[in-house]
């Protein structure tokens, strides 16, 4: 009989909650938890929030930094860019829309090469020019790992260049957390964005971590929560759930996922060597594969996989499921008629080799059917 169990290969969009997260959140769900209240219920909520804050900072080697809880990676990225008033932002062409769509901010976009790696010479040149113009408020914002291709940017080198010009460095590490090691002190970052729901935690909580000497202003008017950096009652239930996920965090490269991905990519290339696997020659997240099937649009592939109970995505599925040509692939110089054939497979800790085998079978059948 045909195996029809559902397969979830879209872990860069969001992940299953870890079992410990479910247990933790179920246990707290009925409690009134406002950390700003002064009574015992409030104090209990405050303890939960502060413990998780401390745990995240410790795990990511950032104990001397400040962590502000927000509601999403999107909000944290907005806080980093909009909260630094008067800064000129130097970013890359392949960032998430929560960086790129801050259109009213003064921004310069650095190009990437065919592998999606930021052009370091161009970055140096732009910073040099700005610095010589007397611009003292410079912020470089480059993501640690790309959500569509998994490419890992050379953040240490980027920090080194930025520091020559006294620029601050922010990194969107939403996709990196839980998949590769994340050591904030070692990377030398000034600000960093992370989000719970990409690593087995709940949707609705994320954080911006930043150096205490960074002068950041709140972008939301309201109360004095989060030491005046982010008005609004903290989502204690989600924060507690994230804490459970962080307790489980191994904070190292996930070798199991890399092995599964290796099996998948090797098998697909054996079906046809015409397949393009984006950025396969450079450092990538271990779970992500951006695959271009010859002559079949990503949309057609997504529908066929969905009919076969396999969830994948085309390009970035972050916002609406709307299918447009990926700005990331375009920036890498991939022509539109090829880029439209891209799908993104993003594996997670619950996936198995059997599931990869089923994926390959469906991929192979579709390829043969539409390439007769
Ligand atoms: N940054 C990157 C690289 C992402 O992939 C995403 C979401 O996919 C975000 C930011 C936004 O995170 P959130 O969904 O928590 O708003």
Short mmCIF file of C-alpha atoms and ligand atoms in Angstrom, two decimals:
data_model
loop_
_atom_site.label_atom_id
_atom_site.label_comp_id
_atom_site.label_asym_id
_atom_site.label_seq_id
_atom_site.Cartn_x
_atom_site.Cartn_y
_atom_site.Cartn_z
CA UNK A 1 0.00 0.00 0.00
CA UNK A 2 1.18 3.51 -0.78
CA UNK A 3 2.63 5.34 2.21
CA UNK A 4 0.55 8.48 2.68
CA UNK A 5 1.89 9.75 6.00
CA UNK A 6 2.56 13.47 5.78
CA UNK A 7 6.13 14.63 5.39
CA UNK A 8 7.19 18.09 6.56
CA UNK A 9 10.21 19.44 4.69
CA UNK A 10 9.56 23.15 5.32
CA UNK A 11 11.41 23.70 8.57
CA UNK A 12 12.85 27.07 7.52
CA UNK A 13 9.27 28.37 7.44
CA UNK A 14 8.47 27.08 10.91
CA UNK A 15 9.05 23.95 12.98
CA UNK A 16 7.08 21.46 15.04
CA UNK A 17 7.10 22.37 18.73
CA UNK A 18 9.56 20.23 20.64
CA UNK A 19 7.75 17.84 23.04
CA UNK A 20 9.34 19.55 26.06
CA UNK A 21 8.02 22.89 24.82
CA UNK A 22 4.48 21.50 24.64
CA UNK A 23 4.73 20.07 28.17
CA UNK A 24 6.10 23.35 29.52
CA UNK A 25 3.45 25.53 27.85
CA UNK A 26 0.57 23.21 28.77
CA UNK A 27 1.63 23.44 32.40
CA UNK A 28 1.47 27.25 32.38
CA UNK A 29 -1.43 27.89 30.03
CA UNK A 30 -4.09 28.57 32.64
CA UNK A 31 -2.01 30.92 34.78
CA UNK A 32 -2.35 34.72 34.79
CA UNK A 33 1.20 35.76 33.89
CA UNK A 34 2.03 39.45 33.72
CA UNK A 35 5.62 40.14 34.79
CA UNK A 36 4.84 43.81 35.50
CA UNK A 37 2.39 42.93 38.30
CA UNK A 38 3.82 43.26 41.79
CA UNK A 39 1.89 40.41 43.47
CA UNK A 40 3.04 36.80 43.69
CA UNK A 41 1.55 35.84 40.29
CA UNK A 42 3.45 38.69 38.69
CA UNK A 43 6.66 37.83 40.49
CA UNK A 44 6.37 34.24 39.25
CA UNK A 45 5.96 35.53 35.68
CA UNK A 46 8.95 37.85 36.14
CA UNK A 47 11.11 34.95 37.33
CA UNK A 48 10.19 32.89 34.28
CA UNK A 49 11.07 35.72 31.91
CA UNK A 50 14.37 36.54 33.62
CA UNK A 51 15.45 32.91 33.79
CA UNK A 52 14.86 32.38 30.08
CA UNK A 53 16.61 35.65 29.24
CA UNK A 54 19.66 34.51 31.24
CA UNK A 55 19.60 31.03 29.73
CA UNK A 56 19.54 32.30 26.13
CA UNK A 57 22.38 34.75 26.77
CA UNK A 58 24.48 32.06 28.43
CA UNK A 59 23.89 29.50 25.67
CA UNK A 60 24.89 31.97 22.98
CA UNK A 61 27.94 33.29 24.84
CA UNK A 62 26.47 36.74 25.22
CA UNK A 63 26.12 37.04 29.00
CA UNK A 64 27.36 40.64 29.02
CA UNK A 65 24.82 41.74 26.44
CA UNK A 66 21.20 42.89 26.72
CA UNK A 67 18.32 40.75 25.43
CA UNK A 68 14.98 42.31 24.59
CA UNK A 69 12.05 39.99 23.95
CA UNK A 70 9.90 40.90 20.95
CA UNK A 71 7.02 39.17 19.15
CA UNK A 72 8.88 38.06 16.00
CA UNK A 73 12.17 38.02 14.13
CA UNK A 74 10.55 40.60 11.89
CA UNK A 75 10.02 42.94 14.84
CA UNK A 76 13.57 42.39 16.12
CA UNK A 77 15.00 43.28 12.71
CA UNK A 78 12.81 46.39 12.63
CA UNK A 79 13.95 47.34 16.12
CA UNK A 80 17.61 46.98 15.13
CA UNK A 81 17.24 49.19 12.07
CA UNK A 82 14.67 51.75 13.22
CA UNK A 83 15.80 51.87 16.86
CA UNK A 84 19.23 53.24 15.90
CA UNK A 85 18.35 56.77 14.98
CA UNK A 86 20.30 58.59 12.28
CA UNK A 87 22.31 55.57 11.18
CA UNK A 88 23.17 54.78 7.59
CA UNK A 89 22.48 51.10 6.99
CA UNK A 90 24.72 48.99 4.79
CA UNK A 91 23.07 45.67 4.06
CA UNK A 92 23.08 42.92 1.44
CA UNK A 93 20.76 42.22 -1.47
CA UNK A 94 19.68 38.87 -0.10
CA UNK A 95 18.28 39.82 3.30
CA UNK A 96 14.84 38.88 4.56
CA UNK A 97 12.06 41.40 3.68
CA UNK A 98 12.00 42.50 7.34
CA UNK A 99 15.35 44.15 6.60
CA UNK A 100 14.97 45.06 2.94
CA UNK A 101 11.49 46.57 3.15
CA UNK A 102 12.57 49.30 5.59
CA UNK A 103 12.50 51.52 2.52
CA UNK A 104 12.33 54.91 4.27
CA UNK A 105 15.66 54.25 6.03
CA UNK A 106 18.88 55.40 4.34
CA UNK A 107 20.26 52.09 3.02
CA UNK A 108 23.00 50.90 0.70
CA UNK A 109 22.77 47.37 -0.72
CA UNK A 110 25.90 45.28 -1.22
CA UNK A 111 25.85 42.70 -4.01
CA UNK A 112 26.51 38.96 -3.62
CA UNK A 113 28.45 36.59 -5.85
CA UNK A 114 27.06 33.58 -7.73
CA UNK A 115 27.11 31.57 -4.50
CA UNK A 116 25.23 34.22 -2.56
CA UNK A 117 28.25 35.38 -0.57
CA UNK A 118 28.45 39.07 0.24
CA UNK A 119 31.01 40.96 -1.84
CA UNK A 120 33.55 41.94 0.84
CA UNK A 121 35.53 44.32 -1.37
CA UNK A 122 32.40 46.24 -2.19
CA UNK A 123 31.49 46.37 1.50
CA UNK A 124 34.93 47.76 2.35
CA UNK A 125 34.66 50.36 -0.41
CA UNK A 126 31.19 51.55 0.62
CA UNK A 127 32.23 51.82 4.28
CA UNK A 128 35.43 53.61 3.30
CA UNK A 129 33.47 56.19 1.28
CA UNK A 130 30.90 56.77 4.02
CA UNK A 131 33.60 57.06 6.67
CA UNK A 132 35.53 59.58 4.57
CA UNK A 133 32.36 61.60 4.12
CA UNK A 134 32.40 61.98 7.91
CA UNK A 135 29.52 59.61 8.53
CA UNK A 136 30.06 58.32 12.05
CA UNK A 137 26.81 56.44 12.42
CA UNK A 138 27.17 53.34 10.28
CA UNK A 139 25.41 50.02 10.75
CA UNK A 140 26.24 46.93 8.72
CA UNK A 141 23.38 44.42 8.73
CA UNK A 142 24.10 41.05 7.10
CA UNK A 143 22.25 37.81 7.81
CA UNK A 144 24.17 34.90 9.27
CA UNK A 145 22.43 32.33 7.08
CA UNK A 146 20.08 32.77 4.17
CA UNK A 147 16.58 31.32 4.50
CA UNK A 148 16.27 30.26 0.84
CA UNK A 149 19.68 28.80 0.04
CA UNK A 150 21.11 28.19 3.51
CA UNK A 151 24.32 30.05 2.57
CA UNK A 152 26.34 31.07 5.62
CA UNK A 153 27.84 34.55 5.32
CA UNK A 154 31.43 35.23 6.48
CA UNK A 155 30.34 37.28 9.48
CA UNK A 156 33.72 37.32 11.20
CA UNK A 157 35.31 38.88 8.12
CA UNK A 158 32.40 41.30 7.79
CA UNK A 159 32.86 42.38 11.43
CA UNK A 160 36.59 42.84 10.84
CA UNK A 161 35.96 45.15 7.89
CA UNK A 162 33.18 47.05 9.68
CA UNK A 163 35.34 47.72 12.74
CA UNK A 164 37.98 49.47 10.59
CA UNK A 165 35.32 52.15 10.05
CA UNK A 166 33.86 52.03 13.58
CA UNK A 167 30.59 50.65 12.21
CA UNK A 168 28.18 48.62 14.31
CA UNK A 169 27.28 45.16 13.00
CA UNK A 170 23.85 43.55 13.22
CA UNK A 171 23.12 40.03 12.03
CA UNK A 172 19.79 38.35 11.40
CA UNK A 173 20.53 34.90 12.81
CA UNK A 174 16.93 33.67 12.67
CA UNK A 175 17.83 30.71 10.43
CA UNK A 176 21.14 29.94 12.09
CA UNK A 177 19.91 29.33 15.65
CA UNK A 178 19.57 25.60 16.30
CA UNK A 179 21.22 24.53 13.03
CA UNK A 180 24.81 25.68 13.45
CA UNK A 181 26.89 26.91 16.35
CA UNK A 182 26.08 30.45 17.38
CA UNK A 183 28.70 32.20 19.54
CA UNK A 184 27.89 35.90 19.61
CA UNK A 185 31.04 37.00 21.43
CA UNK A 186 33.26 35.05 19.07
CA UNK A 187 31.53 36.55 16.04
CA UNK A 188 32.03 40.04 17.49
CA UNK A 189 28.49 41.18 16.72
CA UNK A 190 26.89 44.30 18.24
CA UNK A 191 23.29 43.30 17.59
CA UNK A 192 21.71 39.96 16.69
CA UNK A 193 18.17 38.79 15.87
CA UNK A 194 16.86 35.34 16.81
CA UNK A 195 13.37 33.83 16.72
CA UNK A 196 11.83 30.90 18.64
CA UNK A 197 9.65 29.25 16.02
CA UNK A 198 12.51 28.29 13.70
CA UNK A 199 14.05 26.05 16.38
CA UNK A 200 11.18 24.10 17.90
CA UNK A 201 9.83 26.95 20.05
CA UNK A 202 6.50 28.73 19.66
CA UNK A 203 5.49 31.44 17.21
CA UNK A 204 5.05 34.81 18.94
CA UNK A 205 8.39 35.33 20.62
CA UNK A 206 11.81 36.39 19.39
CA UNK A 207 14.64 38.56 20.64
CA UNK A 208 17.10 41.28 19.80
CA UNK A 209 20.38 40.85 21.64
CA UNK A 210 22.73 43.85 21.68
CA UNK A 211 25.74 45.35 23.39
CA UNK A 212 24.84 47.44 26.41
CA UNK A 213 26.62 50.48 24.98
CA UNK A 214 24.45 50.50 21.83
CA UNK A 215 22.00 53.42 22.08
CA UNK A 216 18.75 51.89 20.93
CA UNK A 217 15.34 53.56 21.10
CA UNK A 218 12.04 51.73 21.38
CA UNK A 219 9.96 51.70 18.20
CA UNK A 220 6.67 51.02 20.05
CA UNK A 221 5.00 53.67 22.23
CA UNK A 222 3.62 52.41 25.52
CA UNK A 223 4.70 51.09 28.89
CA UNK A 224 8.16 50.60 30.33
CA UNK A 225 8.43 46.86 29.72
CA UNK A 226 11.76 45.34 28.70
CA UNK A 227 13.61 48.24 30.36
CA UNK A 228 11.85 50.70 28.04
CA UNK A 229 13.16 49.01 24.91
CA UNK A 230 9.91 47.28 23.95
CA UNK A 231 6.51 48.37 25.26
CA UNK A 232 3.82 45.73 25.67
CA UNK A 233 3.27 42.85 28.09
CA UNK A 234 5.80 40.08 27.51
CA UNK A 235 4.41 36.85 26.04
CA UNK A 236 5.35 34.84 29.13
CA UNK A 237 3.83 31.57 27.93
CA UNK A 238 5.79 31.67 24.68
CA UNK A 239 8.95 32.85 26.46
CA UNK A 240 8.68 29.88 28.84
CA UNK A 241 8.22 27.53 25.87
CA UNK A 242 11.26 29.02 24.15
CA UNK A 243 13.20 28.47 27.38
CA UNK A 244 12.42 24.74 27.16
CA UNK A 245 13.64 24.65 23.55
CA UNK A 246 16.80 26.56 24.50
CA UNK A 247 17.51 24.07 27.30
CA UNK A 248 17.65 21.37 24.59
CA UNK A 249 19.78 23.48 22.24
CA UNK A 250 23.01 21.69 21.36
CA UNK A 251 24.46 24.82 19.74
CA UNK A 252 26.59 22.96 17.22
CA UNK A 253 26.25 21.99 13.56
CA UNK A 254 23.53 19.37 13.13
CA UNK A 255 25.42 16.52 11.45
CA UNK A 256 22.35 14.28 11.18
CA UNK A 257 20.53 16.83 9.03
CA UNK A 258 23.61 17.33 6.87
CA UNK A 259 23.77 13.58 6.23
CA UNK A 260 20.09 13.43 5.26
CA UNK A 261 20.50 16.38 2.93
CA UNK A 262 23.58 14.75 1.38
CA UNK A 263 21.54 11.62 0.58
CA UNK A 264 18.80 13.71 -0.96
CA UNK A 265 21.05 15.84 -3.16
CA UNK A 266 23.19 12.92 -4.31
CA UNK A 267 20.12 10.91 -5.36
CA UNK A 268 18.61 13.83 -7.26
CA UNK A 269 21.83 14.48 -9.16
CA UNK A 270 21.87 10.79 -10.09
CA UNK A 271 18.39 11.13 -11.63
CA UNK A 272 19.66 14.01 -13.76
CA UNK A 273 22.96 15.84 -13.62
CA UNK A 274 21.11 18.83 -15.16
CA UNK A 275 19.75 19.65 -11.71
CA UNK A 276 21.15 22.79 -10.14
CA UNK A 277 21.69 22.78 -6.38
CA UNK A 278 22.22 26.40 -5.38
CA UNK A 279 25.43 27.29 -3.55
CA UNK A 280 26.35 23.65 -2.97
CA UNK A 281 30.06 24.53 -3.18
CA UNK A 282 30.08 26.90 -0.20
CA UNK A 283 29.24 26.67 3.50
CA UNK A 284 25.52 26.18 4.00
CA UNK A 285 23.11 25.42 6.82
CA UNK A 286 23.08 21.62 7.15
CA UNK A 287 19.32 21.32 6.58
CA UNK A 288 18.65 23.53 3.56
CA UNK A 289 18.67 22.68 -0.12
CA UNK A 290 17.59 24.98 -2.92
CA UNK A 291 16.98 22.76 -5.95
CA UNK A 292 16.23 23.75 -9.55
CA UNK A 293 14.53 20.93 -11.47
CA UNK A 294 15.06 21.29 -15.22
CA UNK A 295 12.00 22.59 -17.09
CA UNK A 296 9.50 22.34 -14.23
CA UNK A 297 8.35 25.41 -12.30
CA UNK A 298 8.62 25.48 -8.53
CA UNK A 299 4.88 26.05 -8.37
CA UNK A 300 4.15 22.84 -10.33
CA UNK A 301 6.57 20.94 -8.13
CA UNK A 302 5.03 22.32 -4.93
CA UNK A 303 1.55 21.23 -6.04
CA UNK A 304 2.76 17.76 -7.02
CA UNK A 305 4.60 17.31 -3.73
CA UNK A 306 1.56 18.56 -1.84
CA UNK A 307 -0.62 15.99 -3.64
CA UNK A 308 1.89 13.40 -2.45
CA UNK A 309 1.66 14.70 1.13
CA UNK A 310 5.10 16.30 1.13
CA UNK A 311 5.43 19.92 2.26
CA UNK A 312 8.18 21.98 0.62
CA UNK A 313 8.29 25.61 -0.47
CA UNK A 314 9.23 27.68 -3.46
CA UNK A 315 11.69 30.44 -2.55
CA UNK A 316 10.81 32.18 0.68
CA UNK A 317 7.49 31.15 2.23
CA UNK A 318 7.74 33.62 5.06
CA UNK A 319 4.91 35.95 4.28
CA UNK A 320 1.92 34.94 2.22
CA UNK A 321 2.62 31.90 0.07
CA UNK A 322 2.52 34.29 -2.90
CA UNK A 323 4.82 33.02 -5.63
CA UNK A 324 7.21 35.59 -7.09
CA UNK A 325 10.73 35.17 -8.44
CA UNK A 326 13.16 35.02 -5.56
CA UNK A 327 15.19 38.20 -5.01
CA UNK A 328 17.91 35.99 -3.52
CA UNK A 329 18.37 33.84 -6.64
CA UNK A 330 18.11 36.92 -8.84
CA UNK A 331 20.90 38.59 -6.84
CA UNK A 332 23.02 35.46 -7.36
CA UNK A 333 22.72 36.00 -11.11
CA UNK A 334 20.33 33.11 -11.75
CA UNK A 335 18.14 34.00 -14.72
CA UNK A 336 14.42 34.28 -14.17
CA UNK A 337 13.50 31.34 -16.40
CA UNK A 338 15.73 29.11 -14.24
CA UNK A 339 15.02 30.74 -10.88
CA UNK A 340 11.31 30.02 -11.27
CA UNK A 341 12.14 26.29 -11.13
CA UNK A 342 13.50 26.55 -7.58
CA UNK A 343 12.13 24.71 -4.62
CA UNK A 344 13.42 24.89 -1.06
CA UNK A 345 13.70 21.74 0.99
CA UNK A 346 14.42 22.45 4.64
CA UNK A 347 14.82 19.41 6.85
CA UNK A 348 14.17 19.19 10.57
CA UNK A 349 15.11 17.03 13.50
CA UNK A 350 11.98 14.89 13.12
CA UNK A 351 12.75 13.87 9.52
CA UNK A 352 14.01 10.40 8.59
CA UNK A 353 15.91 8.68 5.79
CA UNK A 354 12.68 6.90 4.74
CA UNK A 355 11.08 10.28 4.18
CA UNK A 356 14.03 11.38 2.07
CA UNK A 357 13.66 8.22 -0.02
CA UNK A 358 9.97 8.99 -0.61
CA UNK A 359 10.82 12.57 -1.58
CA UNK A 360 13.37 11.33 -4.14
CA UNK A 361 10.80 8.95 -5.66
CA UNK A 362 8.23 11.74 -6.08
CA UNK A 363 10.88 14.13 -7.45
CA UNK A 364 12.11 11.51 -9.95
CA UNK A 365 8.60 10.62 -11.14
CA UNK A 366 7.68 14.25 -11.71
CA UNK A 367 10.93 14.99 -13.50
CA UNK A 368 10.47 12.04 -15.87
CA UNK A 369 6.79 12.81 -16.52
CA UNK A 370 7.46 16.43 -17.48
CA UNK A 371 10.76 15.92 -19.31
CA UNK A 372 9.68 13.28 -21.85
N1 LIG B 1 14.82 36.55 9.08
C1 LIG B 1 14.93 35.41 8.38
C2 LIG B 1 16.23 35.05 7.76
C3 LIG B 1 13.82 34.57 8.24
O1 LIG B 1 13.94 33.43 7.54
C4 LIG B 1 12.59 34.95 8.83
C5 LIG B 1 11.40 34.11 8.66
O2 LIG B 1 11.38 33.20 7.89
C6 LIG B 1 12.55 36.14 9.57
C7 LIG B 1 13.69 36.92 9.67
C8 LIG B 1 11.31 36.58 10.25
O3 LIG B 1 11.12 35.86 11.43
P1 LIG B 1 9.66 35.79 12.09
O4 LIG B 1 8.90 34.77 11.33
O5 LIG B 1 9.91 35.39 13.52
O6 LIG B 1 9.06 37.14 11.96
#
